[in-house]
Every structure is written in C-alpha cells, then in structure tokens.
C-alpha cells in the first residue's frame, strides 16, 4: 500500500514557515527543533524536509543523500545538546500502534536525565 502524506500536518507547516519553531539545527535535508511539550530536559525533534510519513516510508523512498543527512543530523544534535556523553534515547513513533500524533517522520532525541524503562504500558 503506498504511503499517503498529508501536507497539512503541523510539521509540514513548520517547514513552510507557517508556524514558528525553536530551531536547533538546519541542514540541506533536515530540520531539528525543540519539542513544544518536552518530556525530558533535552527533547529535540529531527525531521527530514521531504514528505515522509514515517521511518519505513523514509527508508524505502528517500535518496541516499537524505538518508545520510538525517542520520548525521541526529548524531550531531545529540552532541550539540550535550547528551552524547551521558546518554540519550532516540524514538520514532509510527502509526496507530506507535501512537504517532504527527504524520511526518520525526526522531525524538531525549536526554538530560535517566529516562526510565523503554515502554510504559497504560
Ligand atoms: P509523536 O507522538 O507523533 O511521536 O510526537 C509528536 C511530537 O510533536 C510531540 O512530542 C509533541 O509535543 C510535538 N509537537 C506537536 N506539535 C508541535 C508544534 O507545533 N511544535 C513543536 N515544536 N512540537 C510539536
């Protein structure tokens, strides 16, 4: 089944400059910005500029340049935010079971404290 991208999602609006954001880093293919509702002292989102719904979509259809830039940007943001040494967690929620709220691929970078167990079932 093809991936269908909704260009009215909030991150698409951020990329078009229609909604402000607190940018941490911008590259040719990516934007990193602070999460509006941080779940840890460091909570940054890294998104590709291209219209990808989720990680599986991105991995299947992005160019090599986009794939490389996304990965390098995540690592660079971890170092810039000062969490590379003490540790951090990257999470990319996808779809209904992943409780993805915004249907534009984003990698959460969380750190600045001990983050607890990976999954909390409620
Ligand atoms: P998801 O549940 O889709 O993995 O995570 C979406 C994330 O986007 C949430 O952590 C939420 O706080 C964040 N978010 C939603 N709307 C905005 C916004 O307008 N600006 C920013 N910076 N973050 C947002």
Coordinates of C-alpha atoms and ligand atoms in Angstrom, one line a residue:
X1 CA 0.0 0.0 0.0
X2 CA 1.5 3.4 -0.9
X3 CA 2.2 5.9 1.8
X4 CA -0.1 8.9 1.7
X5 CA 1.4 12.2 3.0
X6 CA -0.9 14.9 4.4
X7 CA 0.8 18.2 3.7
X8 CA -1.5 19.9 6.3
X9 CA 0.3 18.3 9.2
X10 CA 1.9 20.6 11.8
X11 CA 5.5 19.7 10.8
X12 CA 4.8 20.5 7.2
X13 CA 3.5 23.9 8.3
X14 CA 6.7 24.4 10.4
X15 CA 8.8 23.5 7.3
X16 CA 6.8 26.0 5.2
X17 CA 7.4 28.7 7.8
X18 CA 3.7 29.0 8.6
X19 CA 4.3 28.1 12.3
X20 CA 7.3 29.2 14.4
X21 CA 9.7 26.8 15.9
X22 CA 12.8 26.8 18.1
X23 CA 15.4 25.6 15.7
X24 CA 18.4 23.8 16.9
X25 CA 20.0 22.9 13.6
X26 CA 19.0 23.2 9.9
X27 CA 20.8 21.2 7.2
X28 CA 20.1 20.8 3.4
X29 CA 17.6 18.0 4.1
X30 CA 16.7 18.2 7.8
X31 CA 15.4 20.5 10.5
X32 CA 16.0 19.9 14.2
X33 CA 13.9 21.9 16.7
X34 CA 12.8 21.7 20.3
X35 CA 9.6 19.8 21.2
X36 CA 6.9 22.1 22.3
X37 CA 5.9 19.8 25.2
X38 CA 9.3 18.4 26.4
X39 CA 9.3 15.0 28.2
X40 CA 12.8 15.4 29.5
X41 CA 15.3 18.3 30.0
X42 CA 16.5 17.7 26.4
X43 CA 13.7 16.9 23.9
X44 CA 14.5 17.7 20.3
X45 CA 12.8 16.5 17.2
X46 CA 14.7 15.9 13.9
X47 CA 12.7 15.8 10.8
X48 CA 13.5 15.4 7.1
X49 CA 12.4 18.2 4.9
X50 CA 10.9 15.7 2.4
X51 CA 7.3 14.5 2.6
X52 CA 7.7 11.2 4.5
X53 CA 5.1 9.8 6.8
X54 CA 7.2 7.5 9.0
X55 CA 10.6 5.8 9.2
X56 CA 9.6 2.9 7.0
X57 CA 8.4 5.3 4.3
X58 CA 11.6 7.3 4.5
X59 CA 13.9 4.3 4.5
X60 CA 12.1 2.9 1.4
X61 CA 11.9 6.1 -0.7
X62 CA 14.4 8.7 0.5
X63 CA 17.5 9.4 -1.5
X64 CA 20.9 8.3 -0.2
X65 CA 21.7 12.0 0.5
X66 CA 18.6 12.4 2.6
X67 CA 19.2 9.2 4.5
X68 CA 22.8 10.2 5.3
X69 CA 21.9 13.7 6.3
X70 CA 19.1 12.5 8.6
X71 CA 21.4 10.1 10.4
X72 CA 24.3 12.6 10.7
X73 CA 22.0 15.3 11.9
X74 CA 20.6 13.1 14.7
X75 CA 24.1 12.4 15.8
X76 CA 25.2 16.0 15.6
X77 CA 22.2 17.2 17.5
X78 CA 23.0 14.7 20.3
X79 CA 26.5 16.1 20.5
X80 CA 25.3 19.8 20.3
X81 CA 22.7 19.2 23.0
X82 CA 25.3 17.8 25.3
X83 CA 23.7 14.4 25.8
X84 CA 26.1 12.2 23.7
X85 CA 28.4 11.5 26.7
X86 CA 25.8 10.7 29.5
X87 CA 23.3 9.1 27.2
X88 CA 20.1 9.7 25.4
X89 CA 17.2 7.9 23.7
X90 CA 16.0 8.2 20.1
X91 CA 12.4 7.3 19.4
X92 CA 10.4 7.4 16.2
X93 CA 6.7 6.6 16.8
X94 CA 4.8 5.3 13.7
X95 CA 1.2 4.7 13.0
X96 CA -1.7 3.7 15.2
X97 CA 0.1 1.2 17.4
X98 CA 3.1 3.6 17.8
X99 CA 0.7 6.4 18.9
X100 CA 2.2 8.7 16.2
X101 CA 0.5 12.1 16.6
X102 CA 2.1 14.0 13.7
X103 CA 2.2 12.1 10.4
X104 CA 5.6 13.5 9.3
X105 CA 8.6 11.4 10.2
X106 CA 10.3 12.7 13.3
X107 CA 13.0 11.3 15.5
X108 CA 12.7 12.3 19.2
X109 CA 16.0 12.9 21.0
X110 CA 15.5 12.6 24.7
X111 CA 18.1 13.1 27.4
X112 CA 19.4 15.2 30.3
X113 CA 18.2 12.7 32.9
X114 CA 17.8 9.0 33.5
X115 CA 14.9 8.1 31.2
X116 CA 13.4 5.1 32.8
X117 CA 12.2 2.0 31.1
X118 CA 11.6 1.9 27.4
X119 CA 7.9 1.2 27.5
X120 CA 5.2 2.2 29.9
X121 CA 2.0 0.3 29.3
X122 CA -1.1 2.2 30.4
Ligands
LIG1 P1 4.5 11.8 18.1 O1 3.5 11.4 19.2 O2 3.9 12.0 16.8 O3 5.7 10.8 18.1 O4 5.2 13.1 18.6 C1 4.8 14.4 18.2 C2 5.5 15.4 19.0 O5 5.4 16.6 18.4 C3 5.1 15.5 20.4 O6 6.2 15.3 21.3 C4 4.6 17.0 20.5 O7 4.9 17.6 21.7 C5 5.3 17.6 19.4 N1 4.6 18.8 18.8 C6 3.3 18.8 18.4 N2 3.0 20.0 17.8 C7 4.2 20.7 17.9 C8 4.5 22.1 17.5 O8 3.7 22.8 16.9 N3 5.8 22.5 17.7 C9 6.7 21.6 18.2 N4 7.9 22.2 18.4 N5 6.4 20.4 18.6 C10 5.2 19.9 18.5

